[in-house]
Short mmCIF file of N, CA, C and O in Angstrom, two decimals:
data_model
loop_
_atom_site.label_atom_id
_atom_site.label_comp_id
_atom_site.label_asym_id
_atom_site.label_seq_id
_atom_site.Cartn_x
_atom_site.Cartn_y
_atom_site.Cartn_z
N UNK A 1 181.11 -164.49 -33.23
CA UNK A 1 180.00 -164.33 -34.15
C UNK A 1 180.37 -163.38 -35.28
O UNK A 1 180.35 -163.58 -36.50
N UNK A 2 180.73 -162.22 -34.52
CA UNK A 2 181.58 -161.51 -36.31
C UNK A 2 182.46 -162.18 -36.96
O UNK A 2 182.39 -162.49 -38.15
N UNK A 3 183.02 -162.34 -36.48
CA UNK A 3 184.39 -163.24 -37.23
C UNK A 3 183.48 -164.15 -37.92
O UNK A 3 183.53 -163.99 -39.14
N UNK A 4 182.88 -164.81 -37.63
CA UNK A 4 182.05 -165.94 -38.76
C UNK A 4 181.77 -165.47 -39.76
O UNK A 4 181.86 -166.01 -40.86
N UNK A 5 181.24 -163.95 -39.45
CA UNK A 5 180.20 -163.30 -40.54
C UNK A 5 181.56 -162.55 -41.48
O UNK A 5 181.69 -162.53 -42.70
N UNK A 6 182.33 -162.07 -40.60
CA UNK A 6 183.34 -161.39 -41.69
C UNK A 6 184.12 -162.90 -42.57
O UNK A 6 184.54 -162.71 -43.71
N UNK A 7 184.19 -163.85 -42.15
CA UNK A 7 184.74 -165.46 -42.80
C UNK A 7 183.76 -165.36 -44.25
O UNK A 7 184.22 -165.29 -45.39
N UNK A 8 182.36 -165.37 -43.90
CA UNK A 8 181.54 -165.96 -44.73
C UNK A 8 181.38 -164.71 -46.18
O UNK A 8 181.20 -164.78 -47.40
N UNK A 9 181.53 -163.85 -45.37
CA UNK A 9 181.47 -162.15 -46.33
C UNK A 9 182.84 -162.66 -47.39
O UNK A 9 182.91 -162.70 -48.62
N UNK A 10 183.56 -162.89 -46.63
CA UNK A 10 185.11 -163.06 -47.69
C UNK A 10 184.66 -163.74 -48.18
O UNK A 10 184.64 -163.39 -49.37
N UNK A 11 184.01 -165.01 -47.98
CA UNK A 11 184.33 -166.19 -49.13
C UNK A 11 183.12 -165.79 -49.98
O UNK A 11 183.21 -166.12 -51.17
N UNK A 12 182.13 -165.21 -49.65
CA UNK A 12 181.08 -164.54 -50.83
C UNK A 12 181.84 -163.94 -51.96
O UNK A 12 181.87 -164.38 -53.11
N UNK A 13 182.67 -162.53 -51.36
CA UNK A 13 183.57 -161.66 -51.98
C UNK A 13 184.36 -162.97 -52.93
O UNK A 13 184.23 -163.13 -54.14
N UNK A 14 185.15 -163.78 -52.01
CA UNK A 14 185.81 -164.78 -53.33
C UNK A 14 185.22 -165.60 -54.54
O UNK A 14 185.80 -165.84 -55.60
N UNK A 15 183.65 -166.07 -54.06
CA UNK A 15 182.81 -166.66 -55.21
C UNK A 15 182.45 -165.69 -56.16
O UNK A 15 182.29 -165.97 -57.35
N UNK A 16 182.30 -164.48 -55.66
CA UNK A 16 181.51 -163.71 -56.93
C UNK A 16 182.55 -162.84 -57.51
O UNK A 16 182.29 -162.00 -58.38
N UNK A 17 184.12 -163.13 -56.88
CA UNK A 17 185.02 -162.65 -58.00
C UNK A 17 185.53 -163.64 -59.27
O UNK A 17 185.94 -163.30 -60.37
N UNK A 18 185.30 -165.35 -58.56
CA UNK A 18 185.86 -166.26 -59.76
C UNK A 18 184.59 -166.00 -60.38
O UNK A 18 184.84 -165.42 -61.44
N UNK A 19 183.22 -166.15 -60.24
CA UNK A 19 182.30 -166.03 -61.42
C UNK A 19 182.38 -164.86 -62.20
O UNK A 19 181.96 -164.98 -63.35
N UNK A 20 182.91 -163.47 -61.76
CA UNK A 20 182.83 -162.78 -62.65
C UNK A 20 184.23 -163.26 -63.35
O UNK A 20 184.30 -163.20 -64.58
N UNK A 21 184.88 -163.54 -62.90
CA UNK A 21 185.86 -163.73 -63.95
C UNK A 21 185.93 -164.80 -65.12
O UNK A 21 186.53 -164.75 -66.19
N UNK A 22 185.23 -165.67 -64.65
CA UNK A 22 184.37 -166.40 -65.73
C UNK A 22 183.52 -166.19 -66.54
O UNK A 22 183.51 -166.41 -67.75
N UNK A 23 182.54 -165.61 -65.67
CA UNK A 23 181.29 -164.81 -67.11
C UNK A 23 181.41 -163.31 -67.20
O UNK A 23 180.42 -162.79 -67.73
N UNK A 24 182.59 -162.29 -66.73
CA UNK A 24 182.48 -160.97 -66.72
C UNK A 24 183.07 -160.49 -68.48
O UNK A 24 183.12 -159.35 -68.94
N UNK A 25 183.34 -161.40 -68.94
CA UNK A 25 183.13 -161.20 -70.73
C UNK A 25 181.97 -160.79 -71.15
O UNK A 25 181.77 -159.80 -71.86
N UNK A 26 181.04 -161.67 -70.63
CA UNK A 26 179.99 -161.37 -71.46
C UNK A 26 179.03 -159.91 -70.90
O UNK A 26 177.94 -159.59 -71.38
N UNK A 27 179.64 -159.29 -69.95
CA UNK A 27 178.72 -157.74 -69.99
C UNK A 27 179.38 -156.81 -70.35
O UNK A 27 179.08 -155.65 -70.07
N UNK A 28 181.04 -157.31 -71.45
CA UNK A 28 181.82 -156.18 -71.42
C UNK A 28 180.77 -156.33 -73.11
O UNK A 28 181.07 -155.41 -73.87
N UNK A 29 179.91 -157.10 -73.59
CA UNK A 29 179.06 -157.04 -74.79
C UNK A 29 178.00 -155.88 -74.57
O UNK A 29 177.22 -155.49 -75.44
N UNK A 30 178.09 -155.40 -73.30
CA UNK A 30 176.78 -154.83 -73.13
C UNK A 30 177.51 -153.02 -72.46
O UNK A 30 176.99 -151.92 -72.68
N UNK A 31 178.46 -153.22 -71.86
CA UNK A 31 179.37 -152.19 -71.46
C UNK A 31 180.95 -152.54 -71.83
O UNK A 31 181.53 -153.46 -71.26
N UNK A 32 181.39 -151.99 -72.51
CA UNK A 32 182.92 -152.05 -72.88
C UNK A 32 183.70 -151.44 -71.90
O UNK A 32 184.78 -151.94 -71.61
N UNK A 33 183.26 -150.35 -71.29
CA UNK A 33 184.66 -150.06 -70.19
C UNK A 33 184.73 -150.98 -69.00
O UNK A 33 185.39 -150.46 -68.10
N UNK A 34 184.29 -152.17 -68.70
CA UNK A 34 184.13 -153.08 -67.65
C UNK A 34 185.36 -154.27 -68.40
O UNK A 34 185.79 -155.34 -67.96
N UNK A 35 185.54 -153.82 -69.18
CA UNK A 35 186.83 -154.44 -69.43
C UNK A 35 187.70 -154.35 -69.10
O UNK A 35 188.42 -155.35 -69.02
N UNK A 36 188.21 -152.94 -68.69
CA UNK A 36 189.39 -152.36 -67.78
C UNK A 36 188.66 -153.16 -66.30
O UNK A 36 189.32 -153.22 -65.26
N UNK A 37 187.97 -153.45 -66.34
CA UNK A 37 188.25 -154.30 -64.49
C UNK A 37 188.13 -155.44 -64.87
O UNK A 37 188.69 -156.25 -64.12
N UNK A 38 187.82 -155.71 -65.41
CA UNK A 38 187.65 -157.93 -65.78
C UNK A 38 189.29 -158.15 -66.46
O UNK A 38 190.03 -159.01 -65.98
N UNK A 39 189.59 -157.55 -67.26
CA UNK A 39 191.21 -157.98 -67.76
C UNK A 39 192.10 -158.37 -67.02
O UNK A 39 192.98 -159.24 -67.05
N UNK A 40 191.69 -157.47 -66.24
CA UNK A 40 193.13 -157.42 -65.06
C UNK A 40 193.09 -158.80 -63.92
O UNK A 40 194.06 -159.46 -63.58
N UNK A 41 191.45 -159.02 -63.39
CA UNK A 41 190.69 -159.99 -62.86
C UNK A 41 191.14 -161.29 -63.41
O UNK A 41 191.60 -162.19 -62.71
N UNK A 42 190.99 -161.35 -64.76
CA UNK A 42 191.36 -162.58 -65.53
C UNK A 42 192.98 -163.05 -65.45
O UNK A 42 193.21 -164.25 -65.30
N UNK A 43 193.98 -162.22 -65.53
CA UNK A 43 195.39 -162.07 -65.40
C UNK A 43 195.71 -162.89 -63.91
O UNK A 43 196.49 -163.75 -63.50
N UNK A 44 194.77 -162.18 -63.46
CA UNK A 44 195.01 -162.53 -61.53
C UNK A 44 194.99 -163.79 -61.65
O UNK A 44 195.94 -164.56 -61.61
N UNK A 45 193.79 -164.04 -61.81
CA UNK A 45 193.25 -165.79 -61.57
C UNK A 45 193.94 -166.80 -61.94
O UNK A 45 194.33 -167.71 -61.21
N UNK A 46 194.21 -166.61 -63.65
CA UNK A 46 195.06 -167.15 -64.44
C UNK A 46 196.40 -167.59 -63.37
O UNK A 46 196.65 -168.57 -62.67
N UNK A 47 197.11 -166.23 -63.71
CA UNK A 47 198.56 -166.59 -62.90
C UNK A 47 198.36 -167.37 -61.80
O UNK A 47 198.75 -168.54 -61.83
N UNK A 48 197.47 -166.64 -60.20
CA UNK A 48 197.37 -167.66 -59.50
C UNK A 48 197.01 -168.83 -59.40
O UNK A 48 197.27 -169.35 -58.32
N UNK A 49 196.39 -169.60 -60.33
CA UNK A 49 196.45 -171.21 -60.44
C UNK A 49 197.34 -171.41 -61.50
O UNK A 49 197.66 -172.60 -61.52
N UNK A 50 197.83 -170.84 -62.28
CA UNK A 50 199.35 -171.50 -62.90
C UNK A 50 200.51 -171.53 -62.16
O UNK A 50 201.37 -172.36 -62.44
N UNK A 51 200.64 -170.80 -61.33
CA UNK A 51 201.36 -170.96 -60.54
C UNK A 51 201.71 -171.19 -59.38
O UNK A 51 202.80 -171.19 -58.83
N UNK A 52 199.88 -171.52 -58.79
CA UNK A 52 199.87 -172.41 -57.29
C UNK A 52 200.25 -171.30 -56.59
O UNK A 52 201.38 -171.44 -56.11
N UNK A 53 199.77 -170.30 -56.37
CA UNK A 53 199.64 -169.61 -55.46
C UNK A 53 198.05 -169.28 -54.74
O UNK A 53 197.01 -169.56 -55.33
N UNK A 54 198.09 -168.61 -53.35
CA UNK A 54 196.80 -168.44 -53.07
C UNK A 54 196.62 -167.06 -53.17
O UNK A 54 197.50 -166.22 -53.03
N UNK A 55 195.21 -166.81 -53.47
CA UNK A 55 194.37 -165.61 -53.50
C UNK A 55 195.01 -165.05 -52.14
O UNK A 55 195.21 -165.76 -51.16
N UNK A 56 195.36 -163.49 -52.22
CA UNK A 56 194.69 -163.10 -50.79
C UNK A 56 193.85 -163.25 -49.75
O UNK A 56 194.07 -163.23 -48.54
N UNK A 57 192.62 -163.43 -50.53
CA UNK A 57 191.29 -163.68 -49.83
C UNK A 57 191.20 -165.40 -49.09
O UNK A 57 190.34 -165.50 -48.22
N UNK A 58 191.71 -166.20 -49.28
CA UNK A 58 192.36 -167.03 -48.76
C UNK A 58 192.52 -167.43 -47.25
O UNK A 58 191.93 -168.08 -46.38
N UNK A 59 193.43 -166.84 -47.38
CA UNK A 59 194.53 -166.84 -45.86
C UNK A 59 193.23 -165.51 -44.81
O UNK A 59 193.10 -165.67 -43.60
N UNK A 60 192.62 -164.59 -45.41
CA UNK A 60 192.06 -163.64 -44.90
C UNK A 60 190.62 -164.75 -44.69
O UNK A 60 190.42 -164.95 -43.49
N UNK A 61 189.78 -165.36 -45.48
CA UNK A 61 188.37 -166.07 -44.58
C UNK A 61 189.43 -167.25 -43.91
O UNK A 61 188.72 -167.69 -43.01
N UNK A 62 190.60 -167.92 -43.85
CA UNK A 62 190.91 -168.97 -42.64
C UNK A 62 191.14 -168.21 -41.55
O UNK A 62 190.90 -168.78 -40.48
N UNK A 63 191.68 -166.70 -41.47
CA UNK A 63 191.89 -165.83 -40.35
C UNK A 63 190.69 -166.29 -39.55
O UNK A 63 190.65 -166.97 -38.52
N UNK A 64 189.45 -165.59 -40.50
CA UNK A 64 188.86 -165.14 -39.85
C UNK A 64 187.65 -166.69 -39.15
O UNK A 64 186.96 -166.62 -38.14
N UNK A 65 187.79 -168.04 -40.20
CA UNK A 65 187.77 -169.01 -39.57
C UNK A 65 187.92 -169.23 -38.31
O UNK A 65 187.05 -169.50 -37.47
N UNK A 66 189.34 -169.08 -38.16
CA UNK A 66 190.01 -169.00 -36.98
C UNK A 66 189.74 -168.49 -35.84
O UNK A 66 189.72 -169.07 -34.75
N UNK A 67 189.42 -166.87 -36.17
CA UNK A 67 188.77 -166.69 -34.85
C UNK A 67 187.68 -166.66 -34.43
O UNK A 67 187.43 -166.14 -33.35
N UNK A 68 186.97 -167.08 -35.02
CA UNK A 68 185.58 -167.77 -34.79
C UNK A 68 185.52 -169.42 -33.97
O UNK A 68 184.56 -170.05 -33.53
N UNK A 69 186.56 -169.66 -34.00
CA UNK A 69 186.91 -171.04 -33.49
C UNK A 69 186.27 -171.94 -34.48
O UNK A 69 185.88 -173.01 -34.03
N UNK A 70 186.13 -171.73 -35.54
CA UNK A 70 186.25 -172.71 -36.32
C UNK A 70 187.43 -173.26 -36.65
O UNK A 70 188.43 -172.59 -36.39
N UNK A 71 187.67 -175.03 -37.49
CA UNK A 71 188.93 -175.63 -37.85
C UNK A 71 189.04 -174.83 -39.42
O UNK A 71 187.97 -174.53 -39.95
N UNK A 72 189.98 -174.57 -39.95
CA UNK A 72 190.55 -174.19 -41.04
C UNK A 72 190.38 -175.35 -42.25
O UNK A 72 189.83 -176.44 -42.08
N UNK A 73 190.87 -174.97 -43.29
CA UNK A 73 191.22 -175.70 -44.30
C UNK A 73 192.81 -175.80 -45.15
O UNK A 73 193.46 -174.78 -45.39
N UNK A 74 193.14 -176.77 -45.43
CA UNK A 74 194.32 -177.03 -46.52
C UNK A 74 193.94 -176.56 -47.64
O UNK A 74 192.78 -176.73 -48.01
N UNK A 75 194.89 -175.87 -48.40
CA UNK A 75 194.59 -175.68 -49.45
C UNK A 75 194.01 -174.43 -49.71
O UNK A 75 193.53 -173.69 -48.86
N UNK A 76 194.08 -174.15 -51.24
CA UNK A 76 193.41 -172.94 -51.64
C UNK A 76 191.72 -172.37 -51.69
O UNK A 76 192.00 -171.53 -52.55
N UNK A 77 190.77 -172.23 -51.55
CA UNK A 77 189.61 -172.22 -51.91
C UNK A 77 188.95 -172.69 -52.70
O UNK A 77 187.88 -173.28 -52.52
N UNK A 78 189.68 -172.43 -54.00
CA UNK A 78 189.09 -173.42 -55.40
C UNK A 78 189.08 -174.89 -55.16
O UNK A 78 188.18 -175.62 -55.59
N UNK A 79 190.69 -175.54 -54.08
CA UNK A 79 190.62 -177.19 -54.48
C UNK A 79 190.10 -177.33 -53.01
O UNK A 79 190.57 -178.32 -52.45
N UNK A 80 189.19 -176.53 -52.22
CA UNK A 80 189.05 -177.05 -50.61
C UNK A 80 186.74 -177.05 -50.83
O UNK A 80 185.83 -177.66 -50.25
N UNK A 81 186.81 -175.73 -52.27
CA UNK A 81 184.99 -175.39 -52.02
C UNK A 81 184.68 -175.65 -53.39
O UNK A 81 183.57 -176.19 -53.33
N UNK A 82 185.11 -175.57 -54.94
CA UNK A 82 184.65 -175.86 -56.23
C UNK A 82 185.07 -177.47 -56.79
O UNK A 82 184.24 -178.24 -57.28
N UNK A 83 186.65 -177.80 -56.57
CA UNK A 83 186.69 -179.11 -56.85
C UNK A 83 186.27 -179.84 -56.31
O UNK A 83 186.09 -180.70 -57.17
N UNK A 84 185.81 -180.34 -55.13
CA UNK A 84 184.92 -181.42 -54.67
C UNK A 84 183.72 -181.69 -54.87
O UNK A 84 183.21 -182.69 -54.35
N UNK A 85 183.05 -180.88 -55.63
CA UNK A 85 181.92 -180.48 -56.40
C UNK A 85 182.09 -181.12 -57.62
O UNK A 85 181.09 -181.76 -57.96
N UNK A 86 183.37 -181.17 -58.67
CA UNK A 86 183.33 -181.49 -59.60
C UNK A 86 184.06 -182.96 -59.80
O UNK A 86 183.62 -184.06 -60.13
N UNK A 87 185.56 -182.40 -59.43
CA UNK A 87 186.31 -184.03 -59.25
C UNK A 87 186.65 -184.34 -57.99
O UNK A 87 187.69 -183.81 -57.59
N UNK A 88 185.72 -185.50 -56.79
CA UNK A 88 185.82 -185.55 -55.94
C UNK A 88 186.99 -186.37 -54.83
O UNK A 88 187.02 -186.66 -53.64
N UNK A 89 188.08 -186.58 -56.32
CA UNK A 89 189.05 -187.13 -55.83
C UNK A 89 190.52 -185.97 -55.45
O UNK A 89 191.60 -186.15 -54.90
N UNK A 90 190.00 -185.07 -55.94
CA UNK A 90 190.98 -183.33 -55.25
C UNK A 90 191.48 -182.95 -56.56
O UNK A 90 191.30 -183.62 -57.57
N UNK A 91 192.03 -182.01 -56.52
CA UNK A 91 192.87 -181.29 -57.74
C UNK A 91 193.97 -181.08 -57.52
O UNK A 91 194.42 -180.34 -56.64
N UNK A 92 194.89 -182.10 -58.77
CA UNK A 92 195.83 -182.41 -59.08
C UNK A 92 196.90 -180.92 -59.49
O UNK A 92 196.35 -179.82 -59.61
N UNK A 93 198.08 -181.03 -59.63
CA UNK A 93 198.92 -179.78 -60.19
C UNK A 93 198.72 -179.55 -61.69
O UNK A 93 198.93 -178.43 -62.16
N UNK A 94 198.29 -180.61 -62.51
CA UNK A 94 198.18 -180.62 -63.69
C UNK A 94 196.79 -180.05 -63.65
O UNK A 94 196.56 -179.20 -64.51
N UNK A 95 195.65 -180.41 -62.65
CA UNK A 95 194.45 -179.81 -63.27
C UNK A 95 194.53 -178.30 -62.77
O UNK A 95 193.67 -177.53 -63.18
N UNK A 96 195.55 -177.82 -61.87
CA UNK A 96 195.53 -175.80 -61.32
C UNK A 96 196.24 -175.37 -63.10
O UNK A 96 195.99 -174.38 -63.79
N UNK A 97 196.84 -176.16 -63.28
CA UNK A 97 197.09 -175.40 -64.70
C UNK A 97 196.49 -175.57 -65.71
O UNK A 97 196.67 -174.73 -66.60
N UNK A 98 195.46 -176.78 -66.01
CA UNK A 98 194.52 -176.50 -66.72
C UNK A 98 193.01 -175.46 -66.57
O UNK A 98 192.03 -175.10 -67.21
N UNK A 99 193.69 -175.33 -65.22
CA UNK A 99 192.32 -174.06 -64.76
C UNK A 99 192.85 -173.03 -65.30
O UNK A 99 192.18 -172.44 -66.15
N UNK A 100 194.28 -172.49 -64.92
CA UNK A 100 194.40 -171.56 -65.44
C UNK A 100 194.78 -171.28 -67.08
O UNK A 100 194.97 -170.12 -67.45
N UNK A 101 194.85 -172.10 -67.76
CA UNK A 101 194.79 -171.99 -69.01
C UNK A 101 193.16 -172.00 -69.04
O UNK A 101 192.91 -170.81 -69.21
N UNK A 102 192.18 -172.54 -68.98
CA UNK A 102 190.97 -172.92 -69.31
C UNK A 102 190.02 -171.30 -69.15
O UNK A 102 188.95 -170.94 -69.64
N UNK A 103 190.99 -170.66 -68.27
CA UNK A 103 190.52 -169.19 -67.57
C UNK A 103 190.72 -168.25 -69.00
O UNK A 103 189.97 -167.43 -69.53
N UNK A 104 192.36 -168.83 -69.45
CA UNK A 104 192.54 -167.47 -70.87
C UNK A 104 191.79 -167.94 -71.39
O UNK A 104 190.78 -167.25 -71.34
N UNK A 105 191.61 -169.10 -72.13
CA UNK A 105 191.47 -169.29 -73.02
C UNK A 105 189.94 -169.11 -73.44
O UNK A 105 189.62 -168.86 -74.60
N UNK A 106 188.97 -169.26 -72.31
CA UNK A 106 187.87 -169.15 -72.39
C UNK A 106 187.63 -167.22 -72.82
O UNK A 106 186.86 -166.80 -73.69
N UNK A 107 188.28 -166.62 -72.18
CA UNK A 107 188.46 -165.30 -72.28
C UNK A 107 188.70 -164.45 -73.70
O UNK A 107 188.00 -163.68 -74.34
N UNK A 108 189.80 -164.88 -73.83
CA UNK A 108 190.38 -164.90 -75.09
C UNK A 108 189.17 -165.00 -75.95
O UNK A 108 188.90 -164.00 -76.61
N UNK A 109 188.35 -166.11 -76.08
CA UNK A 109 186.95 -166.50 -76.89
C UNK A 109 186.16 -165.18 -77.02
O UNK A 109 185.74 -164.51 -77.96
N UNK A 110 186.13 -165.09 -75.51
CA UNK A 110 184.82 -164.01 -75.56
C UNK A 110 185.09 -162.50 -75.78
O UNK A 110 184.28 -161.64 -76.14
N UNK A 111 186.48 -162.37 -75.48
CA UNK A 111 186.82 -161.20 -76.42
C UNK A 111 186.74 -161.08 -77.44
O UNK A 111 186.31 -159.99 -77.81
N UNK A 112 187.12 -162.15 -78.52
CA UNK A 112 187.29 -162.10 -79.56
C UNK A 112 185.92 -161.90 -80.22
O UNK A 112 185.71 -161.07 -81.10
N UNK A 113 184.97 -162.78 -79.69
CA UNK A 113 183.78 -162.51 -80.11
C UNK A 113 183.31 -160.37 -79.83
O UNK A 113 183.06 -159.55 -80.70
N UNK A 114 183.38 -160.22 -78.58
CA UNK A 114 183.15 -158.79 -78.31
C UNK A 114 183.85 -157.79 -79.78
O UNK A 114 183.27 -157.14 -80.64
N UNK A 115 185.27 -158.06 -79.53
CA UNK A 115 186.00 -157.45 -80.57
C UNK A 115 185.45 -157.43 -81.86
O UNK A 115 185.22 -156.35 -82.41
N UNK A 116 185.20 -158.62 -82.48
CA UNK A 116 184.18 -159.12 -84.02
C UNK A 116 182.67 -158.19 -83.57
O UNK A 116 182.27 -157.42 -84.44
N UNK A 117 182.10 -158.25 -82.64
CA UNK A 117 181.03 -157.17 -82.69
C UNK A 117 181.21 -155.84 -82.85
O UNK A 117 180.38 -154.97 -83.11
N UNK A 118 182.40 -155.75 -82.66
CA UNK A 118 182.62 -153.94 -82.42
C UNK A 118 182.78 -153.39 -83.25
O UNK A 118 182.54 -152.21 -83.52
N UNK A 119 183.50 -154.71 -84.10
CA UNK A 119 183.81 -154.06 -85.31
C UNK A 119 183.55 -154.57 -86.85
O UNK A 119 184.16 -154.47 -87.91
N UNK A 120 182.25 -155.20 -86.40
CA UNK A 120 181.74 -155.50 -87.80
C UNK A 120 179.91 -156.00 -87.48
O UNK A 120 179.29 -156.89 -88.06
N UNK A 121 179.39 -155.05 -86.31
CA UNK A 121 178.44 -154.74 -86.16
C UNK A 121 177.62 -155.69 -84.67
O UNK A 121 178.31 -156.29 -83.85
N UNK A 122 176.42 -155.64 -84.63
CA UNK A 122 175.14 -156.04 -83.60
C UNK A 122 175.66 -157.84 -84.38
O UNK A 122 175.05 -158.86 -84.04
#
């Protein structure tokens, strides 16, 4: 029964780190030093789907899968709990690197916008 709950805690911990890293631009509009933790966040993500690697957090909720006697999953989190949601035929190597480009690049945007506020007003 813990083990379930520590499984389910991780994979919380893993959803609400890809969303902030998706929308954690937009409160560096509202706080600028939250940028020193989202930059680095964004770097992470990025690299790990350009380069097909897994999160930590990963291998740590199948642990804990595991000893819960639950069956595990293949795969990373993103192509086992978000892509089947979207493209239900799995995610391809070409689409982990369009994630992780799609990650800067979206970023990149919303900095730039932050940056243009900072420095040429509200």
């Amino acid at each position: 029964m813990f083990s379930n709950l520590l499984a389910d805690a991780v994979l919380l911990v893993h959803l609400a780190f890809i969303v902030f890293v998706v929308f954690g631009a937009l409160f560096v509009f509202h706080r600028r030093w939250i940028a020193w933790i989202h930059l680095p966040m964004v770097l992470w993500a990025s690299v790990v789907n350009l380069m097909h690697w897994y999160c930590p957090l990963t291998p740590l909720e199948k642990y804990f899968r595991a000893a819960a006697g639950q069956t595990g999953y293949e795969g990373g989190f993103i192509a086992h709990y978000i892509v089947p949601l979207i493209y239900p035929q799995g995610m391809s190597y070409d689409m982990g690197v369009a994630i992780g480009i799609g990650v800067l690049a979206w970023n990149v945007l919303l900095y730039s916008l932050v940056t243009y506020r900072a420095h040429f007003g509200n």
